[in-house]
Coordinates of C-alpha atoms and ligand atoms in Angstrom, one line a residue:
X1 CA 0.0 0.0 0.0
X2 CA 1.2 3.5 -0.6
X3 CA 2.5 5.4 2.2
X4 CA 1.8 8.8 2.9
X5 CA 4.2 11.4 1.3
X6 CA 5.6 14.8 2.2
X7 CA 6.4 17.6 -0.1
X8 CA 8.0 20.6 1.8
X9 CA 9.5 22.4 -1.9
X10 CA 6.7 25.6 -0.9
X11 CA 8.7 26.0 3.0
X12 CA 12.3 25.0 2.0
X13 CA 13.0 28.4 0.3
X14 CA 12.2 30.1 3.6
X15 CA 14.7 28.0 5.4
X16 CA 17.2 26.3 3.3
X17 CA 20.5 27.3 5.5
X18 CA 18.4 26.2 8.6
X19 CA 17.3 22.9 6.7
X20 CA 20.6 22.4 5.2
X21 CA 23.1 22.5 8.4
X22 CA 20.3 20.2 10.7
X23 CA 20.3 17.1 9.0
X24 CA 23.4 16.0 11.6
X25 CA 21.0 17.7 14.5
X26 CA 18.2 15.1 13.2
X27 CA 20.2 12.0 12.4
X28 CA 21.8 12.5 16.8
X29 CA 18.1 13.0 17.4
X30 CA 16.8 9.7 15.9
X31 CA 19.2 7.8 17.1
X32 CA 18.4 8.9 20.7
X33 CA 14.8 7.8 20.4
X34 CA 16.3 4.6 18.5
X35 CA 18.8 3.7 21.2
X36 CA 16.7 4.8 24.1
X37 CA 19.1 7.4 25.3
X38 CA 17.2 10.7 25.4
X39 CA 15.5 12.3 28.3
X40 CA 11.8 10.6 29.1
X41 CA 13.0 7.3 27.5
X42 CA 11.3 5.3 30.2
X43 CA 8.4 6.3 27.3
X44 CA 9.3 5.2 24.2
X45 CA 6.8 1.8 24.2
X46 CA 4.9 3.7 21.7
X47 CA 7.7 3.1 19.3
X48 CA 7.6 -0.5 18.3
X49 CA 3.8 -0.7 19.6
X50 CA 2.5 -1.2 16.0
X51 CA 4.9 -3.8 14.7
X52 CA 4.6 -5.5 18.4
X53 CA 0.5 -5.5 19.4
X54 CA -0.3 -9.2 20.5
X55 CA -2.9 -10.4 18.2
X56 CA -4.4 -11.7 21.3
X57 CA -4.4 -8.3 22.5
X58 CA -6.7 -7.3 19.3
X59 CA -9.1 -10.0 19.3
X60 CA -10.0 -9.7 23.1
X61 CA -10.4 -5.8 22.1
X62 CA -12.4 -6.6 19.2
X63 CA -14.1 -9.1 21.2
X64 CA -15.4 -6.8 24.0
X65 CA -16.4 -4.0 21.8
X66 CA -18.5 -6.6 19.9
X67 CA -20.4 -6.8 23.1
X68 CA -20.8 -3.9 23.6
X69 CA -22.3 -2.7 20.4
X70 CA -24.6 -5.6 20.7
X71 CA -26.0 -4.4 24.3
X72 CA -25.7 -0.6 24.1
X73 CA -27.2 2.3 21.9
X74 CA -24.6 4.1 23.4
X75 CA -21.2 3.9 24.1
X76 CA -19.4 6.6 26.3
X77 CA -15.7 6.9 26.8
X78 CA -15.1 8.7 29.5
X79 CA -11.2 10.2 29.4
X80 CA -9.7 13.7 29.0
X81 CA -6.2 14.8 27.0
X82 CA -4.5 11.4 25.8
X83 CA -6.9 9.3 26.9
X84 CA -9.9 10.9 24.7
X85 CA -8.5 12.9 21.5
X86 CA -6.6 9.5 19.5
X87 CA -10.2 7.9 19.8
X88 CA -12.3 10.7 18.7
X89 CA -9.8 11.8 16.5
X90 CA -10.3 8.4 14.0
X91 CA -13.7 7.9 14.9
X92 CA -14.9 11.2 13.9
X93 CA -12.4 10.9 10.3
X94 CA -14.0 7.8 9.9
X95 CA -17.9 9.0 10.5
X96 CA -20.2 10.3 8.9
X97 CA -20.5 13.8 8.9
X98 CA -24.0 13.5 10.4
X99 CA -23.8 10.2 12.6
X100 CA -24.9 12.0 15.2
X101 CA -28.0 13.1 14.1
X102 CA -29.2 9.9 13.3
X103 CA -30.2 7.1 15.5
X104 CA -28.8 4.2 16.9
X105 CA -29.4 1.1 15.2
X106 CA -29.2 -2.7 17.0
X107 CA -25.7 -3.6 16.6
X108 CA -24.9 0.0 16.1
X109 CA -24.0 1.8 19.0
X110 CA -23.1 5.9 18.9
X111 CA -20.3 6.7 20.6
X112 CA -20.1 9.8 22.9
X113 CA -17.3 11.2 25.1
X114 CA -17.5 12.5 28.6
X115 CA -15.1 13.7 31.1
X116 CA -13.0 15.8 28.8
X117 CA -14.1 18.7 30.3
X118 CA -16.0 20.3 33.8
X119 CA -19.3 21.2 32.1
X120 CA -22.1 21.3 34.0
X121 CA -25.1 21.6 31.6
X122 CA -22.6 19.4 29.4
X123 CA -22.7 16.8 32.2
X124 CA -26.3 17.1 32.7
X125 CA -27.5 17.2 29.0
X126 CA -25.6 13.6 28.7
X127 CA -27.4 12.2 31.7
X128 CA -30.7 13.4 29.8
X129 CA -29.9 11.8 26.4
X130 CA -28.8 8.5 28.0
X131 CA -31.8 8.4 30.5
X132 CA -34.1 5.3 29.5
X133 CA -31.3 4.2 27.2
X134 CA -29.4 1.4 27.2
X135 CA -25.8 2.3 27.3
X136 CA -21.8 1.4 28.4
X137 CA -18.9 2.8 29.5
X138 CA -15.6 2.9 28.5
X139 CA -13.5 4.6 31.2
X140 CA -10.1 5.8 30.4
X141 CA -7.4 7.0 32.7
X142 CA -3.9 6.3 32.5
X143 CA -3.1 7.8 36.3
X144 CA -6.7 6.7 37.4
X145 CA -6.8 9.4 39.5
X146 CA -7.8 12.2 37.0
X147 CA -10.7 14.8 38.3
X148 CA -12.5 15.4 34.8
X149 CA -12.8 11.7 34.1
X150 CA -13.1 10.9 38.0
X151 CA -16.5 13.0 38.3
X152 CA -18.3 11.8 35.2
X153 CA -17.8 8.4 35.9
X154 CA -19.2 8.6 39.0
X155 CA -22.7 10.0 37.9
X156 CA -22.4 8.3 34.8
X157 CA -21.4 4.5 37.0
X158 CA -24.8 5.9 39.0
X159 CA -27.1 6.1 36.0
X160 CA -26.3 3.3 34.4
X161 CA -26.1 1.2 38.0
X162 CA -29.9 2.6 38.4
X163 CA -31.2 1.6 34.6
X164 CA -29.4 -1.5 34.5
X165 CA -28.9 -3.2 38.0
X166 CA -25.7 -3.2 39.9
X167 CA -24.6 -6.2 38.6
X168 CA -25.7 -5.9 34.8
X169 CA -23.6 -2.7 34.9
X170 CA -20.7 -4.6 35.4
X171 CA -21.1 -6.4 32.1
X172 CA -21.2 -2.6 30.4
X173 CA -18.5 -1.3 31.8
X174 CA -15.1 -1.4 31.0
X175 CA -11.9 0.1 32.6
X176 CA -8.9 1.2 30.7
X177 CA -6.1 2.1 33.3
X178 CA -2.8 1.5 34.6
X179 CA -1.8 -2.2 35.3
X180 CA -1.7 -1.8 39.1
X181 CA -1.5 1.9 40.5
X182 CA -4.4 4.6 40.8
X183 CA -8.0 4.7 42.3
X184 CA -9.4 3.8 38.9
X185 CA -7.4 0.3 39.1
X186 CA -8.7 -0.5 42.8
X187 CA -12.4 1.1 42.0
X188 CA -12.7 -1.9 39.1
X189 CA -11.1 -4.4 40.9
X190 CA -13.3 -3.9 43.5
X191 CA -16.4 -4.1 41.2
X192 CA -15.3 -6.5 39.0
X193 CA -15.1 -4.7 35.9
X194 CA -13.9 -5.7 33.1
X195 CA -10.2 -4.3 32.3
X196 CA -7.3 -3.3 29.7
X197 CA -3.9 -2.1 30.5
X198 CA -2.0 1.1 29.7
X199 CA 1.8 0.1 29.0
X200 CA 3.8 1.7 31.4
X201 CA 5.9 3.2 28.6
X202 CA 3.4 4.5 26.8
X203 CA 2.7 8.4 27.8
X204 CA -1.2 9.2 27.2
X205 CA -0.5 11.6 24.1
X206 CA 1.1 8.5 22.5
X207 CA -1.5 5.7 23.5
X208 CA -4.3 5.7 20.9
X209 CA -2.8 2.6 19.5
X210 CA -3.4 1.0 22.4
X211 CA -6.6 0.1 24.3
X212 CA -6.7 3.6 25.1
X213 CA -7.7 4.6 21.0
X214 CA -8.0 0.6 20.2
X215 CA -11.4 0.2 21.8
X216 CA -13.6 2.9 21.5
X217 CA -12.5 3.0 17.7
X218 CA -13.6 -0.9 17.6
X219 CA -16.7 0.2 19.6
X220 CA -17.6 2.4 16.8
X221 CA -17.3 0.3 14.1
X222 CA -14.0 1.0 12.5
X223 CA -11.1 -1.8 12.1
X224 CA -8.7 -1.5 14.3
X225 CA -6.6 -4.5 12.5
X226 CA -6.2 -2.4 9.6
X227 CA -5.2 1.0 11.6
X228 CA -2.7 -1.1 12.9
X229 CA -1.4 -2.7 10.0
X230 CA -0.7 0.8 8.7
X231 CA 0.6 2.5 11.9
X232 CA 2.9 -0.9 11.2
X233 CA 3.9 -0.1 7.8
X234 CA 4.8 3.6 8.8
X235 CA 7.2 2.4 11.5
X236 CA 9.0 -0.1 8.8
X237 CA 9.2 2.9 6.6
X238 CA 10.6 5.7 9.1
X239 CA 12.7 2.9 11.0
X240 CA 16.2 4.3 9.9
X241 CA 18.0 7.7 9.5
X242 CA 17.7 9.0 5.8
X243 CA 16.7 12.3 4.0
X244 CA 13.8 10.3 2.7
X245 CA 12.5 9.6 6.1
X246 CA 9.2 11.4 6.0
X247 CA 9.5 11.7 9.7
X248 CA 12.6 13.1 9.6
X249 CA 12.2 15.3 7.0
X250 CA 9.0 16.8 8.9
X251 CA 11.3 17.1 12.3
X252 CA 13.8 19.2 10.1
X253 CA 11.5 21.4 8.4
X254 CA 9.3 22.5 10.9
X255 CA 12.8 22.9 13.1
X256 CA 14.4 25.2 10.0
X257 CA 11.1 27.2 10.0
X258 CA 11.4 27.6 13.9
X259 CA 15.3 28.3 13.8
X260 CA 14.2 31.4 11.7
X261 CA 11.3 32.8 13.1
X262 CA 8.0 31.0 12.3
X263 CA 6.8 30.4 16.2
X264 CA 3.6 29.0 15.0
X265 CA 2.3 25.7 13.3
X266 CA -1.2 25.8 11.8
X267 CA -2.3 22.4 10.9
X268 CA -4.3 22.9 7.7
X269 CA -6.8 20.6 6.3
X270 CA -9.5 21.1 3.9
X271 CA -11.7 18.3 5.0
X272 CA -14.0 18.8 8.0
X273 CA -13.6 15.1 9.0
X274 CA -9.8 15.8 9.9
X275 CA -11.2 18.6 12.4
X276 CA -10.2 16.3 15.7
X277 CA -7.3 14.9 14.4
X278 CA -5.8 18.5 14.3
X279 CA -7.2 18.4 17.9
X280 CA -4.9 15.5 18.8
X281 CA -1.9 16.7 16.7
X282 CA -2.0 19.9 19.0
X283 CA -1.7 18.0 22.0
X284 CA 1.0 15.7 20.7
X285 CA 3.1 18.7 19.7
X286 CA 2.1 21.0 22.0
X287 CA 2.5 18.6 25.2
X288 CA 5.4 17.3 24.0
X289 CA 7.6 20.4 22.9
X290 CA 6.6 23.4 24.8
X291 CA 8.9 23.6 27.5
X292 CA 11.6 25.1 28.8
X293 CA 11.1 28.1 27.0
X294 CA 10.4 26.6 23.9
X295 CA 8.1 25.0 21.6
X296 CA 6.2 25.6 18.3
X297 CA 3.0 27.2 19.4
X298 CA 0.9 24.0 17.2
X299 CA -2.7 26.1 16.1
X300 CA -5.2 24.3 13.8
X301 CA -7.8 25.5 11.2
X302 CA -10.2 23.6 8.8
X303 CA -10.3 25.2 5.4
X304 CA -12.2 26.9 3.2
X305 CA -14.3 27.3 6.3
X306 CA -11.6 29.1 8.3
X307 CA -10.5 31.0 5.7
X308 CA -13.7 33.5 5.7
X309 CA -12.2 34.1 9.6
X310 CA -8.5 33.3 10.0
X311 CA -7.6 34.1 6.2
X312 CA -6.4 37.6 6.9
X313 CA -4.6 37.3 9.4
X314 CA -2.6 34.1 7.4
X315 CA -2.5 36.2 4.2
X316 CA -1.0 39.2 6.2
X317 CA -0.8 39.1 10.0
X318 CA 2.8 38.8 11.6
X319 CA 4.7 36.4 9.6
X320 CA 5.5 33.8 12.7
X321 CA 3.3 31.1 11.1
X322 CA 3.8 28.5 9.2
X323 CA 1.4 25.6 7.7
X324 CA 1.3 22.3 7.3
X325 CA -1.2 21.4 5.0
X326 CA -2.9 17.8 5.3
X327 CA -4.4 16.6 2.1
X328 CA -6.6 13.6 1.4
X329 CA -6.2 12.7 -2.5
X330 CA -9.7 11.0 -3.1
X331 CA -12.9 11.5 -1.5
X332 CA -15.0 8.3 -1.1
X333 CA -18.0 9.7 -2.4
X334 CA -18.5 11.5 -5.5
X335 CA -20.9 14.2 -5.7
X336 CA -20.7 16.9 -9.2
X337 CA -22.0 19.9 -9.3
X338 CA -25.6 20.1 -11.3
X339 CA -25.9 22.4 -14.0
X340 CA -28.8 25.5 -14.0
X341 CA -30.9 26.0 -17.2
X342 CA -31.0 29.7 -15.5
X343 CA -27.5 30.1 -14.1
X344 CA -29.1 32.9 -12.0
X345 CA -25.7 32.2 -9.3
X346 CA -23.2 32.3 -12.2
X347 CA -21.6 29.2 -11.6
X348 CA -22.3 26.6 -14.3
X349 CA -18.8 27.5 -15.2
X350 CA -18.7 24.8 -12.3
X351 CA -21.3 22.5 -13.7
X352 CA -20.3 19.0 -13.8
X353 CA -17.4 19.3 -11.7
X354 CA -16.4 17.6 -8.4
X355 CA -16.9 19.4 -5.7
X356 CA -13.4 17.8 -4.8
X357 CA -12.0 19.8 -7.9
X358 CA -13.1 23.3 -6.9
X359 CA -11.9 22.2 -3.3
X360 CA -8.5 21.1 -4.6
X361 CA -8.2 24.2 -6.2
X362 CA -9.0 26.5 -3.1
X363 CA -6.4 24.2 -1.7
X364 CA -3.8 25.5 -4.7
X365 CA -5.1 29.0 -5.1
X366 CA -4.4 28.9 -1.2
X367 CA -1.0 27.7 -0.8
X368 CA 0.1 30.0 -3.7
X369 CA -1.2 33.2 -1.9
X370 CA -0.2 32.3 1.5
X371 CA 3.7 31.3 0.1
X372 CA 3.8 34.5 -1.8
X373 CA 2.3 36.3 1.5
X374 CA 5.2 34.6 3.4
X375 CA 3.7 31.9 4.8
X376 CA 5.8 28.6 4.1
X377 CA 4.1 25.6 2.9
X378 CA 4.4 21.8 3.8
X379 CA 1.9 19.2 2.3
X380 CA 1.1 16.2 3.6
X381 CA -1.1 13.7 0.9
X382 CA -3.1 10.4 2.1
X383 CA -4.6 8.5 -0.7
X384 CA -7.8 8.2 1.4
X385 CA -9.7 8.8 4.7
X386 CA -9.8 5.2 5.8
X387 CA -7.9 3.3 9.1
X388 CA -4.8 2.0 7.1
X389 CA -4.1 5.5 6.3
X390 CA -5.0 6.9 9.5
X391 CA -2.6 4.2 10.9
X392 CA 0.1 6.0 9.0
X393 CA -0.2 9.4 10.2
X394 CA -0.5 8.7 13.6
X395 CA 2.7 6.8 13.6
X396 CA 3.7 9.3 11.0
X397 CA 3.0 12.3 13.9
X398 CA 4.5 10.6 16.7
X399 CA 7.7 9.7 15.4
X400 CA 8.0 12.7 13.8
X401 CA 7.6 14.6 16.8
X402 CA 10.0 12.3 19.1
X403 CA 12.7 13.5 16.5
X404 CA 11.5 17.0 16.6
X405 CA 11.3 17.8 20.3
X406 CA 15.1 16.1 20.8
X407 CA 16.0 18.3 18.2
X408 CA 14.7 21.4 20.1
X409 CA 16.4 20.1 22.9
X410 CA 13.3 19.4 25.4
X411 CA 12.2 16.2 26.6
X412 CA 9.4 14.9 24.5
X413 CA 7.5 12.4 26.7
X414 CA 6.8 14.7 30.1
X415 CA 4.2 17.4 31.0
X416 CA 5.3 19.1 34.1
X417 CA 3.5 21.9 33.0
X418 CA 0.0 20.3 33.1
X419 CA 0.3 20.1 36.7
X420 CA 0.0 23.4 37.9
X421 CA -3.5 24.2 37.3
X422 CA -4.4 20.9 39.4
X423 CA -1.7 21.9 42.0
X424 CA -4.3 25.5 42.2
X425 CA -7.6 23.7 41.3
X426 CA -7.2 21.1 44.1
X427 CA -6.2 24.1 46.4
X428 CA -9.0 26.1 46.0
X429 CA -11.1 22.7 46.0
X430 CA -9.4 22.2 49.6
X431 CA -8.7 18.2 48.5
X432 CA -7.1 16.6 51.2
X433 CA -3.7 16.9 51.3
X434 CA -3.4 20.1 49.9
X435 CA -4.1 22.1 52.8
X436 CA -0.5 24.6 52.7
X437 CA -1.3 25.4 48.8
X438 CA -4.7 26.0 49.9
X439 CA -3.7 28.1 52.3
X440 CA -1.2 30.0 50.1
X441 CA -3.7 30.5 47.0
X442 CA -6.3 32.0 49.8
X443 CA -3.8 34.5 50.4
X444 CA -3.3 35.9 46.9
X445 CA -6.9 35.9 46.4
Ligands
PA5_501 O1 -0.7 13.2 27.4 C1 -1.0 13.1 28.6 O2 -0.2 12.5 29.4 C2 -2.2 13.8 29.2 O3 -2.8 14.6 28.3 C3 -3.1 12.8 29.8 O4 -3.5 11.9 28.8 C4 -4.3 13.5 30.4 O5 -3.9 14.4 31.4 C5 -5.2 12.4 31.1 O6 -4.5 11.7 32.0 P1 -5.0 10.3 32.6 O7 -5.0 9.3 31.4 O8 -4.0 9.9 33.6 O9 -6.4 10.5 33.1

């Protein structure tokens, strides 16, 4: 199968010295996250995960989402940050665009998310829509000891405990978590849930290829066999140091670009099904690199839509930005344009088009106003929207952005920044245990 390729001729011209003199930079920077020997390399089991996923491992997956689809309209996955965007990010580029506004079918579950934020009426609203329904849950926390996910499993658990009986909720609910540590491990023990490890050297940005993504993607419908097969073929095809590594080359470019000014990274596609996978590529790159100081601010934008808002400022705001376009060569549906006996919008110049050829265009017309605005251009081309290519690009992304961050000299695989809102929230929360921050936050209030 074809793998997915890169083209950065539109962004090399605004960086060539940069580009040229990092290739050493990249090939030291690979062969840290090759030999282990980097900073956060107690992380790397993302690496091989692909080529080394137990078929058993798939099967049992496969095998508990079947049951759930046959006993639930819906399925909820309950996670936030790592352990919610890889899921939604493939199920929602796999969907149809209106899946949600049509029913559940037997067999046919829809999938929903909850604790990936502190909503109230969100909270609420879900407890409507699932009321009288039958429905699972798919609780996902790598730490188990998260407060988003924490508090709407518990009303959620409640619900479903009430519709279905204590001991029929046991069948609907499964626990994705670490192998022995966190409340979320002793809570299922304790009620017998079903369960599936996290691997300890998998970080939650760089677990949807495990049971993390794996199941809720199976749950909606999507094969997670093939996703896998392609996340495998990428990791064969990035697996050594070469100016044809598409990983590589990525890592360098979007490095060059940063070297000489170009702070941000807009993640462009022009297919609204790609909208939450530019969700998860900002948490990959933006967890992973800004640091110390540092990082490629990583911003998304779904085009032509966006470009009736954030156009401007691309064409001619401060020129720190750069794009990375990601481009899906076929559609799977075809669809023309109709021609008008009365032409009274003036466009049968369009007639019997695809709509994929005027959006290719607006794609090209784009690219060659924002270069010549100063706005460097990478592309990124899949053949199609489906889970081998999917596969790729995550694997694609992650590898990538191992290289990347070692470039920029950070450690790739922690988050210590993502712990001081808790450290204030918990404060202010007066959680146990907290009681000297609380008392310090009270003071600057
Ligand atoms: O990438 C990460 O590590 C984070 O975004 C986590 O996934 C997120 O904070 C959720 O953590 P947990 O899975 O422990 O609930």
């Amino acid at each position: 199968m074809k793998s997915i390729e890169i083209n950065i001729q539109d962004a090399l011209s605004f960086a060539q010295n940069q580009f040229d003199s990092n290739k050493a930079q990249a090939e030291e920077a690979f062969g840290k996250l090759e030999n282990g020997s980097g900073e956060g390399n107690d992380f790397l089991g993302w690496l091989k995960l692909p080529s080394s996923v137990k078929p058993e491992l798939v099967e049992s997956i496969a095998k508990t989402a079947a049951r759930l689809r046959k006993n639930c309209e819906y399925v909820v996955c309950v996670g936030i940050g790592g352990s919610y965007l890889g899921a939604k990010a493939v199920i929602s580029a796999l969907s149809d665009s209106f899946a949600d506004f049509y029913a559940p079918t037997p067999g046919n579950p829809k999938v929903l998310y909850a604790g990936q934020n502190i909503g109230e009426e969100y909270t609420a609203e879900l407890e409507k829509l699932l009321d009288g329904k039958k429905f699972g849950i798919i609780v996902i926390s790598k730490s188990g000891t998260t407060t988003e996910p924490a508090i709407a499993f518990r009303i959620l658990k409640e619900l479903l405990e009430k519709q279905a009986g204590k001991e029929a909720a046991k069948d609907l609910i499964v626990a994705v978590t670490d192998e022995k540590k966190g409340a979320l491990r002793t809570l299922a023990t304790q009620e017998g849930y079903e369960t599936y490890v996290i691997p300890d050297n998998v970080g939650g940005r760089f677990s949807v290829l495990t049971p993390v993504g794996l199941l809720p993607i199976a749950c909606a419908g999507f094969d997670i066999a093939k996703l896998l097969e392609g996340a495998a073929e990428m990791e064969q095809t990035a697996k050594n140091p070469s100016e044809e590594n598409p990983c590589e080359v990525y890592a360098r470019m979007r490095n060059a670009l940063y070297q000489n000014g170009k702070k941000i990274e807009i993640l462009v596609n022009y297919n609204p099904k790609l909208h939450f996978f530019a969700e998860w590529w900002k948490q990959l790159y933006g967890e992973s690199e800004g640091k110390d100081g540092k990082g490629i601010f990583p911003a998304a934008v779904d085009f032509t839509t966006d470009l009736h808002s954030m156009g401007q400022w691309i064409q001619e705001g401060e020129r720190t930005i750069f794009e990375t376009v990601l481009s899906v060569k076929e559609p799977a549906i075809t669809r023309r344009i109709p021609e008008d006996a009365d032409n009274l919008d003036g466009i049968n110049y369009l007639a019997g088009k695809r709509i994929d050829e005027v959006n290719k265009m607006a794609e090209l017309g784009t690219k060659i106003a924002h270069v010549d605005g100063g706005v460097p251009n990478m592309r990124i081309d899949i053949d199609k929207l489906d889970e081998h290519s999917l596969g790729q690009l995550i694997y694609f992304f992650e590898k990538a952005c191992g290289i990347s961050g070692y470039m920029l000299g950070v450690n790739p695989f922690n988050q210590p920044g993502v712990e001081a809102y808790k450290k204030n929230m918990f404060a202010l929360l007066e959680k146990p245990g907290y009681e000297k921050e609380t008392e310090a936050i009270k003071a600057k209030l």
